Tab-separated table of C-alpha atoms in Angstrom:
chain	number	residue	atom	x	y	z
M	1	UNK	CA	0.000	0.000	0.000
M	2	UNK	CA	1.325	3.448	-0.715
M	3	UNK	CA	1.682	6.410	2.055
M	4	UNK	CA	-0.836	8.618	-0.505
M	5	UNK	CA	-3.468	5.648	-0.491
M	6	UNK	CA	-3.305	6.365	3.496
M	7	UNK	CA	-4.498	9.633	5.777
M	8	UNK	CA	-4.973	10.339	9.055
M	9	UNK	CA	-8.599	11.832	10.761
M	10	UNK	CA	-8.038	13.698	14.248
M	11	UNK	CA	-10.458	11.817	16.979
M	12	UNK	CA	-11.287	12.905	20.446
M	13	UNK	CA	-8.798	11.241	23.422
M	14	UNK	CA	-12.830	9.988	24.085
M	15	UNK	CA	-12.504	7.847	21.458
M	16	UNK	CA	-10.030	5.646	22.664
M	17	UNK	CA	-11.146	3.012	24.057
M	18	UNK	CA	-10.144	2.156	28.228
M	19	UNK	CA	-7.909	5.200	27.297
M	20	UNK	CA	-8.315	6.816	31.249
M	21	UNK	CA	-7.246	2.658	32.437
M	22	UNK	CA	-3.879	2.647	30.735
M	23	UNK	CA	-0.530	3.156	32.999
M	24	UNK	CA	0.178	6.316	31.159
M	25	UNK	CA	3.367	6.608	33.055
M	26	UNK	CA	4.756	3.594	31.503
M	27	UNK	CA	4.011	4.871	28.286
M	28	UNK	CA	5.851	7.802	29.335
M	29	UNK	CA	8.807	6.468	30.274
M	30	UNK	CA	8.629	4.623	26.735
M	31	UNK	CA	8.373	7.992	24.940
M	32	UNK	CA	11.462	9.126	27.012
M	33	UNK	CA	13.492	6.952	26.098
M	34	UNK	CA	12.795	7.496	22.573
M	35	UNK	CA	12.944	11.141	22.909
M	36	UNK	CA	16.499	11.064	24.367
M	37	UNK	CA	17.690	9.124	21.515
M	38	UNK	CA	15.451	11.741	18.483
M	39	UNK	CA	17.834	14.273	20.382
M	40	UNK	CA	20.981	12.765	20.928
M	41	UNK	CA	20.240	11.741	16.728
M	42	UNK	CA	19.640	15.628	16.032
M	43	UNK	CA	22.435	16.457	17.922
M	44	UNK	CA	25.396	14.264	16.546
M	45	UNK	CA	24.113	15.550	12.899
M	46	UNK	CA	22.268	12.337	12.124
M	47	UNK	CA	19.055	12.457	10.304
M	48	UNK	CA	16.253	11.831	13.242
M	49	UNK	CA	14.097	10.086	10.937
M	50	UNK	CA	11.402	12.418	12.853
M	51	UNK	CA	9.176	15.278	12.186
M	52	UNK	CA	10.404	18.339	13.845
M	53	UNK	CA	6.976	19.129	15.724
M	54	UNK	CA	7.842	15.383	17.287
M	55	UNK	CA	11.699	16.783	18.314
M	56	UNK	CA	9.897	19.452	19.939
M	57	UNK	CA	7.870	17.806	22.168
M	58	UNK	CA	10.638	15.245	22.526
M	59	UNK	CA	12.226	17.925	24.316
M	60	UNK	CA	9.580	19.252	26.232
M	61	UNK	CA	9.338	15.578	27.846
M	62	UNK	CA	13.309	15.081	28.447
M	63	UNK	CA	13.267	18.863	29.709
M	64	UNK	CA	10.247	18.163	32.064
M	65	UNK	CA	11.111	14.515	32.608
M	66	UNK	CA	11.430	14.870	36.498
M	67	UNK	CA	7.980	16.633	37.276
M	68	UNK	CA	6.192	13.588	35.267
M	69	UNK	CA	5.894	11.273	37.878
M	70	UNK	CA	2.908	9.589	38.008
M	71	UNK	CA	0.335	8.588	35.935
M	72	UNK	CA	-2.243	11.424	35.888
M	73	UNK	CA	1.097	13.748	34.722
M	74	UNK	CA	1.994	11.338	32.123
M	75	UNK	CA	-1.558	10.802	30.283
M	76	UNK	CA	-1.885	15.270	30.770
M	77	UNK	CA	1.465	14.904	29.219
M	78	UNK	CA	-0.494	12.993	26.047
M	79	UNK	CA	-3.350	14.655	26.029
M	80	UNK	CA	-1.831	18.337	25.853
M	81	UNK	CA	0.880	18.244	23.579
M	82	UNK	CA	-0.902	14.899	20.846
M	83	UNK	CA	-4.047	14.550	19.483
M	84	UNK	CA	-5.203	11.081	18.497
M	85	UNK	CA	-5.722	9.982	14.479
M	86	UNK	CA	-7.503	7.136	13.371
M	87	UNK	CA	-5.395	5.905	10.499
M	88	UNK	CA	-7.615	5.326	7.073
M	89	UNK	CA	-6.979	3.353	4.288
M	90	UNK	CA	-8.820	0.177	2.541
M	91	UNK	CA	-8.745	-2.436	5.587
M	92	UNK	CA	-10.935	-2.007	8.017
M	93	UNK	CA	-8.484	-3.185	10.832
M	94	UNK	CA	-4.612	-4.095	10.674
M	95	UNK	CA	-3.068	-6.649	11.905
M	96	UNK	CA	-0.959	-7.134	15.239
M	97	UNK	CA	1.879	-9.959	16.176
M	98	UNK	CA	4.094	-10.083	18.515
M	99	UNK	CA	8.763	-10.878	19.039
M	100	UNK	CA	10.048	-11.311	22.029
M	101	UNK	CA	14.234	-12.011	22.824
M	102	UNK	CA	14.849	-15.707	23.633
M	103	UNK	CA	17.283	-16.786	26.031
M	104	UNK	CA	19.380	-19.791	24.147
M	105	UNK	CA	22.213	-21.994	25.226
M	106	UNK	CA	25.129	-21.833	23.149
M	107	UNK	CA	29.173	-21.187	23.016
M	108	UNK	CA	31.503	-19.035	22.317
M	109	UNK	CA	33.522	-22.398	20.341
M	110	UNK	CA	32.277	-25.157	17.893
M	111	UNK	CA	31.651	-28.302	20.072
M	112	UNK	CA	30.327	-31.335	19.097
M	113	UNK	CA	26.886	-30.146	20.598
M	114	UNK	CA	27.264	-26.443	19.059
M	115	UNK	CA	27.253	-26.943	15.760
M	116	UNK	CA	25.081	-24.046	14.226
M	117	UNK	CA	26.879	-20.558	14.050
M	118	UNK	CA	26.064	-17.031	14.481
M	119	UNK	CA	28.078	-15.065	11.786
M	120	UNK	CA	28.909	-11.591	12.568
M	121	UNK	CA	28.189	-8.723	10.199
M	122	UNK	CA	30.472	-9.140	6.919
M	123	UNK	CA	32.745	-6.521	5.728
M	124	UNK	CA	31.638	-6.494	2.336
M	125	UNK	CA	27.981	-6.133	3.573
M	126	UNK	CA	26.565	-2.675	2.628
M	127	UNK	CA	23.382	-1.010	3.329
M	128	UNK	CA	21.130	0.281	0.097
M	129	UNK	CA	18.719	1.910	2.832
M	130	UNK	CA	18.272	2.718	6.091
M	131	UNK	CA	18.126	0.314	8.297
M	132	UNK	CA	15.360	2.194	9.797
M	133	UNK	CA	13.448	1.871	6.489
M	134	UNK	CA	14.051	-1.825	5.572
M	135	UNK	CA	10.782	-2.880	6.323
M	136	UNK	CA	9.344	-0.057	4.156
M	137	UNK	CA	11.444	-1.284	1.534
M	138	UNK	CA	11.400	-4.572	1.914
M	139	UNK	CA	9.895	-5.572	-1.345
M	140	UNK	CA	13.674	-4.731	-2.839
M	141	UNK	CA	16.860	-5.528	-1.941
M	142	UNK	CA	17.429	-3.627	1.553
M	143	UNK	CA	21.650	-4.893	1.263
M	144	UNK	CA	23.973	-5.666	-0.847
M	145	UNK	CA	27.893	-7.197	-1.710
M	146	UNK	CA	30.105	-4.744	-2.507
M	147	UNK	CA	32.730	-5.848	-4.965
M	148	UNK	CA	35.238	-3.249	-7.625
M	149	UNK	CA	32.572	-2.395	-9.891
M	150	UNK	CA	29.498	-1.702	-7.630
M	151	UNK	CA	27.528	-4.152	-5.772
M	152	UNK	CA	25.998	-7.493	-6.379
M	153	UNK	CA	23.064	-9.137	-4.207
M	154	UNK	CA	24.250	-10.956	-1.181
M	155	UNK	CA	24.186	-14.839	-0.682
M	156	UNK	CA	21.044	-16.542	0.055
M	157	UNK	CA	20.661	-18.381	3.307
M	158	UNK	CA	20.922	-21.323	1.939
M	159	UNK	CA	24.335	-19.962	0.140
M	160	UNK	CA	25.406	-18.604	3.610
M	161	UNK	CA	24.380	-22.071	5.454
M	162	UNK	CA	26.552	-23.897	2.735
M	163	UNK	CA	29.351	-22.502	3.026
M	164	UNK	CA	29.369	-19.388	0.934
M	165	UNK	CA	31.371	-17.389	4.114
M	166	UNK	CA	33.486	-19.895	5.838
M	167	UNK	CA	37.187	-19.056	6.319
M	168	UNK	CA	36.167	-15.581	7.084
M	169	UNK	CA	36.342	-16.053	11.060
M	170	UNK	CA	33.148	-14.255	11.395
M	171	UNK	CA	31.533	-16.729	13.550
M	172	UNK	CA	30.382	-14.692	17.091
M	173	UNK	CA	28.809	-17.316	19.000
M	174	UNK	CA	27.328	-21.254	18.121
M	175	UNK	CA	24.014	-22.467	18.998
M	176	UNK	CA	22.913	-26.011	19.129
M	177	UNK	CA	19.835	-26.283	16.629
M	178	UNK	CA	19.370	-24.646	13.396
M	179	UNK	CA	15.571	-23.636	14.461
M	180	UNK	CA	16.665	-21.829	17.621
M	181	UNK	CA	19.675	-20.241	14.785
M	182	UNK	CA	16.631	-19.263	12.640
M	183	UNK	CA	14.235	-17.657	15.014
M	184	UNK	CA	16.777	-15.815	17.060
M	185	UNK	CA	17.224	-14.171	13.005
M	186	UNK	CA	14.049	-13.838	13.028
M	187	UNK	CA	13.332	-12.160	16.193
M	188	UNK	CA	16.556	-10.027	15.738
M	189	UNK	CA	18.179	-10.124	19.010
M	190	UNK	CA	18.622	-12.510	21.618
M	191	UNK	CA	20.397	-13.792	24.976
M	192	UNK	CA	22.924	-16.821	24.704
M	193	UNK	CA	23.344	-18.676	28.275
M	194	UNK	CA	27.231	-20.214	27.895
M	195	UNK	CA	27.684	-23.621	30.199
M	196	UNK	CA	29.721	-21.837	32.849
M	197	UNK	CA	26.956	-19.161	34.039
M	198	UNK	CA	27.866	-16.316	31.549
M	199	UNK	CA	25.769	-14.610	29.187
M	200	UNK	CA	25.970	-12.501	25.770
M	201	UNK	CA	22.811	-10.039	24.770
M	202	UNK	CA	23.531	-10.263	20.721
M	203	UNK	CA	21.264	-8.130	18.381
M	204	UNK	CA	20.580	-7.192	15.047
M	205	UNK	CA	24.122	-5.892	13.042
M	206	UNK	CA	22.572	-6.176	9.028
M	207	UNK	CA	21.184	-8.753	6.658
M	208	UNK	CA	21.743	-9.878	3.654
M	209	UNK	CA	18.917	-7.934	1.949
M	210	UNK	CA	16.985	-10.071	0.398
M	211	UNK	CA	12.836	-9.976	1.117
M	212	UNK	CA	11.614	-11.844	4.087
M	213	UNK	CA	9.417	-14.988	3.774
M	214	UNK	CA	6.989	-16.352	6.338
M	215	UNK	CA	7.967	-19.545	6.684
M	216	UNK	CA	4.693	-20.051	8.508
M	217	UNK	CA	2.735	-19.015	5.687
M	218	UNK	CA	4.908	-21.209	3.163
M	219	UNK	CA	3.843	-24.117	4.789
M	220	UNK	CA	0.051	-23.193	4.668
M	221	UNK	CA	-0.247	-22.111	1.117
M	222	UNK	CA	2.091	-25.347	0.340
M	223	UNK	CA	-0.981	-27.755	2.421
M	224	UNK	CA	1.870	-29.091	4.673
M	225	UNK	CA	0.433	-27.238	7.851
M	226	UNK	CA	-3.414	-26.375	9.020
M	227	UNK	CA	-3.881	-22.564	9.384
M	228	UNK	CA	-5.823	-22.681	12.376
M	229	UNK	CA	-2.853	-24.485	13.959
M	230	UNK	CA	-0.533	-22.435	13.436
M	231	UNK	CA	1.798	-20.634	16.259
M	232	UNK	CA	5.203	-20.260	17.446
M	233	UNK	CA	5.795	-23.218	19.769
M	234	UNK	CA	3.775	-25.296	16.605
M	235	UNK	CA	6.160	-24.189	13.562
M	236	UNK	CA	9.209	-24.697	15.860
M	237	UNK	CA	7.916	-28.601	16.754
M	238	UNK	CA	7.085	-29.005	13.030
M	239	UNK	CA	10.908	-27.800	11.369
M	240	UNK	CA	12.613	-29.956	14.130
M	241	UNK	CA	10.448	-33.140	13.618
M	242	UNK	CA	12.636	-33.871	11.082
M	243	UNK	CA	16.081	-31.568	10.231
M	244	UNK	CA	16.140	-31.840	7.035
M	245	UNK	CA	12.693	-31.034	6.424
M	246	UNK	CA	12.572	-28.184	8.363
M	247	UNK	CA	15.995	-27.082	7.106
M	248	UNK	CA	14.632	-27.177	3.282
M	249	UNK	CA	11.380	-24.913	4.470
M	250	UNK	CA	13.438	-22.566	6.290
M	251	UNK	CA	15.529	-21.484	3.237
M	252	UNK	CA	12.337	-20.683	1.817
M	253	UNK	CA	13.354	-17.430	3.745
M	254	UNK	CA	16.205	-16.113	1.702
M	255	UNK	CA	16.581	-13.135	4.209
M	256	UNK	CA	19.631	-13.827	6.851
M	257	UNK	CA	20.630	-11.855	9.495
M	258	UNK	CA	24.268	-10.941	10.715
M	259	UNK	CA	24.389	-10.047	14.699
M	260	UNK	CA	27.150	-8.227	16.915
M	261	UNK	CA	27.226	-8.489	20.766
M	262	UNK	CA	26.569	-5.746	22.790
M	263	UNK	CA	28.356	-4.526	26.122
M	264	UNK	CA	28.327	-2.061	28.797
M	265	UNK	CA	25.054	0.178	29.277
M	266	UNK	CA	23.855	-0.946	25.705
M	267	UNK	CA	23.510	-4.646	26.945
M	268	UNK	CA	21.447	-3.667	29.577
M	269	UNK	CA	18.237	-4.609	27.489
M	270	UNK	CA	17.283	-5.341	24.217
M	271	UNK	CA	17.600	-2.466	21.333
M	272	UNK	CA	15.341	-1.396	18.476
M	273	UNK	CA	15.736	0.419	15.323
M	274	UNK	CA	18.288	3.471	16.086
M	275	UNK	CA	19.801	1.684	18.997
M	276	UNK	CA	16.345	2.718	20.951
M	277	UNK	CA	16.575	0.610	23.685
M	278	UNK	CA	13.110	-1.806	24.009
M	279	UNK	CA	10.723	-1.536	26.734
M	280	UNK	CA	8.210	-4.579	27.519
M	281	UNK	CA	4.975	-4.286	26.403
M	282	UNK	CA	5.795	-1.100	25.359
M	283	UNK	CA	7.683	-0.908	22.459
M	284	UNK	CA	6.081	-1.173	19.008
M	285	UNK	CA	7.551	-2.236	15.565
M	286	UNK	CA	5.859	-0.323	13.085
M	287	UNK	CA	6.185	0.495	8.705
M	288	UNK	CA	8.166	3.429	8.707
M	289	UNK	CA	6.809	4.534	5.344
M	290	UNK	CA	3.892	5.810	7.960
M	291	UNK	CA	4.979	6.435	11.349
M	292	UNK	CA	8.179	8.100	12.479
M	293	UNK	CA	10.106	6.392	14.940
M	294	UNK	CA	9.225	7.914	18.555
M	295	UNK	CA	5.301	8.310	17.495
M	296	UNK	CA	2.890	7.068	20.480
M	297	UNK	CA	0.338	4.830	19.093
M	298	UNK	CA	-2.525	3.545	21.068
M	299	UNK	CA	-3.211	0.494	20.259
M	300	UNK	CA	-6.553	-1.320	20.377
M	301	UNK	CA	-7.189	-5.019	19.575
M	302	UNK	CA	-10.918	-6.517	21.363
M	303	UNK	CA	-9.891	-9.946	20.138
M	304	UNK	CA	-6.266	-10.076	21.803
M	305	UNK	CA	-7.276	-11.216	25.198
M	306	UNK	CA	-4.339	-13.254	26.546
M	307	UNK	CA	-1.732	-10.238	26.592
M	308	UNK	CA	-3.560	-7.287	28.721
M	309	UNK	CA	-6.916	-7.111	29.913
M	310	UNK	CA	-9.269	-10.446	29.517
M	311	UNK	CA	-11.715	-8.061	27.280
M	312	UNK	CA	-8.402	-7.583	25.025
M	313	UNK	CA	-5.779	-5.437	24.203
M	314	UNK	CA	-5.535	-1.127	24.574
M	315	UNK	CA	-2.543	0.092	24.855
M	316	UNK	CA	-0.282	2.961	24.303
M	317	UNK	CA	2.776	1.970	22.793
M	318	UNK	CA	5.488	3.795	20.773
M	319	UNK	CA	7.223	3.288	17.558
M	320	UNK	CA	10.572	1.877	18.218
M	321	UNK	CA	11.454	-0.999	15.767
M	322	UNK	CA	10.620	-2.066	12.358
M	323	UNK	CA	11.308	-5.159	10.897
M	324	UNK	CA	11.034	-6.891	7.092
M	325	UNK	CA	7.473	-8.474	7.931
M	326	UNK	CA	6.332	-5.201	9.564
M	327	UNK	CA	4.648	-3.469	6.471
M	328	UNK	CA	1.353	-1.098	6.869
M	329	UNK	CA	-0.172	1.721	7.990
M	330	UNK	CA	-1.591	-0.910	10.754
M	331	UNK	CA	1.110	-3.968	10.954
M	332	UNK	CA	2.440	-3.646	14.508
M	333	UNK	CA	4.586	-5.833	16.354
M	334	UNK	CA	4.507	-5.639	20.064
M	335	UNK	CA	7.717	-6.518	22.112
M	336	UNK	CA	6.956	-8.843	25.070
M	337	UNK	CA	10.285	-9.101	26.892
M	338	UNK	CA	12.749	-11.776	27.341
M	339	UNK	CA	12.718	-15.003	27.848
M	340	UNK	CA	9.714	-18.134	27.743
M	341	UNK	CA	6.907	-16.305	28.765
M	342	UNK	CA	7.406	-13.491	27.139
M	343	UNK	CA	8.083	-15.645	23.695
M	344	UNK	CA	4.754	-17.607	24.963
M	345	UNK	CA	3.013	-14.474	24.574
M	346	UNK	CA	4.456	-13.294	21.493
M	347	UNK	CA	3.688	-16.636	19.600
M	348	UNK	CA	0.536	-16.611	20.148
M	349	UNK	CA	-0.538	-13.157	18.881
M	350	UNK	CA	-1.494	-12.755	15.587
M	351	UNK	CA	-5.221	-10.956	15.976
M	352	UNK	CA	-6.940	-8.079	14.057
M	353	UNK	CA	-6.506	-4.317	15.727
M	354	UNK	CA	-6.235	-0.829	15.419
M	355	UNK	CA	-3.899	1.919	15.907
M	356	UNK	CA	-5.039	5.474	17.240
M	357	UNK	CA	-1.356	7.446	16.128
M	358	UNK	CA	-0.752	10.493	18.418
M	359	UNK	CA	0.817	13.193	16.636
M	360	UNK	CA	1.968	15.839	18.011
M	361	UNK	CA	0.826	19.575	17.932
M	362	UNK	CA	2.577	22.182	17.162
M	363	UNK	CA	4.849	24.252	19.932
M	364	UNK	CA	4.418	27.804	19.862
């Protein structure tokens, strides 16, 4: 869908459904963080990737940060400086899933139980956009091989997987299945629990720029999987029934992701598009061809029951992330956390919803 086919209608904060129940000042602290980074962006010279009117209040809420304590100040926060847009276009609703950070054991050596690496980012690799706009643009290549005359497309994963950059030493870390190797790529960061205690937070460092396949949705349009039974834990059972099965649907997926590991106060939690760092429940992937990065978006989903409220899901979230799958003025994916619960929660989402986008008024 293109950005002209879409527009946005003001709405009353009324409008939003179980908006006065939401814990405004965790949304708050969500937008901070974002707002630091807009800043820090618009300071160093780098392009924010944000409407100016949204750098304004950005500051506003780092300036004022300390006298927004609670949750009353937070949601007068909202309501004075945003008003609420329902986002038009053809569908009548959007659709919502969920990623989450797995915790997964693995080494920092080949062993005979770690067989499967984790390749670092290439040096060859080169972006052809944004990183913050590669699920916009995923229908293209988003990277590519630089070589003396130009640049080439990358290796496949199956290329990569056979071989196509051994010898290179870019090998960061080795897990112990190639499904747990292919949804820690898909879910784009992840924790890796090493025999003796220790722990690495890895995330996200480039791909190889081809467009992302569902593998989930391979199997259904192929007839090798029932749609209605179809979910995280399921597709994961399914590709390790039998390896080389589920190796030959996963390369299906041409896409594959390179990772770096991530220390001091950035490994503190998982990180988002612009090295945002993620807040549970909080943070929001979004199609950057319609939101800025930093945008609160309420979110509002009746049929998503099992991550909020039992009469579903309302929410105010902010755009933090994107991702290749993410594409729409209402395709959201909401970040659950770390760790079995949290990737529990995010499997099971896939439901119909709604975004109300807050943008922001104009500062005198």
């Amino acid at each position: 869908m293109r950005s002209s086919d879409v527009s946005f209608a003001p709405v009353p904060f009324g409008d939003l459904s179980h908006w006065v129940d939401d814990d405004h000042a965790a949304a708050f602290a969500a937008f901070l963080v974002s707002s630091r980074r807009l800043l820090e962006r618009a300071r160093d010279g780098l392009k924010p990737d944000s409407p100016e009117t949204l750098l304004q209040v950005a500051r506003i809420a780092v300036d004022g940060a300390g006298h927004i304590q609670s949750a009353a100040e937070a949601r007068t926060f909202f309501e004075t400086y945003f008003v609420p847009h329902r986002v038009v276009h053809s569908a009548a609703q959007g659709l919502l899933t969920g990623y989450y950070e797995p915790v997964i054991p693995g080494s920092r050596t080949p062993t005979e139980r770690f067989t499967v690496p984790v390749l670092r980012r290439p040096a060859d690799l080169v972006n052809l956009v944004a990183d913050s706009e590669r699920g916009a643009k995923a229908d293209a290549l988003t990277h590519a091989r630089r070589t003396a005359t130009g640049t080439e497309p990358y290796a496949t994963r199956e290329d990569i997987e056979e071989g196509a950059l051994a010898g290179q030493g870019l090998e960061l870390v080795w897990l112990e299945d190639p499904v747990d190797a292919f949804f820690l790529h898909v879910q784009g960061s992840g924790i890796i629990a090493f025999d003796d205690g220790s722990q690495a937070r890895i995330t996200y460092h480039g791909k190889n720029g081809h467009p992302y396949t569902s593998v989930g949705r391979y199997l259904i349009d192929q007839g090798l999987f029932p749609a209605d039974q179809m979910s995280l834990d399921a597709l994961k059972d399914w590709l390790k029934a039998d390896r080389a099965r589920g190796i030959a649907a996963m390369r299906q997926n041409r896409s594959y992701v390179f990772f770096r590991e991530l220390t001091g106060e950035a490994a503190r939690s998982a990180l988002g598009a612009m090295e945002i760092p993620l807040s549970d429940d909080r943070s929001l992937a979004v199609d950057t061809g319609f939101h800025a990065l930093g945008t609160p978006v309420y979110v509002m989903s009746p049929a998503l029951t099992h991550a909020d409220r039992h009469d579903g899901f309302y929410r105010l979230m902010v755009a933090q992330d994107v991702g290749s799958a993410i594409r729409g003025p209402e395709r959201g994916d909401i970040y659950f956390g770390t760790g079995d619960l949290a990737g529990s929660r995010a499997g099971a989402t896939k439901h119909p919803g709604n975004f109300l986008v807050l943008l922001p008024k104009a500062v005198p």
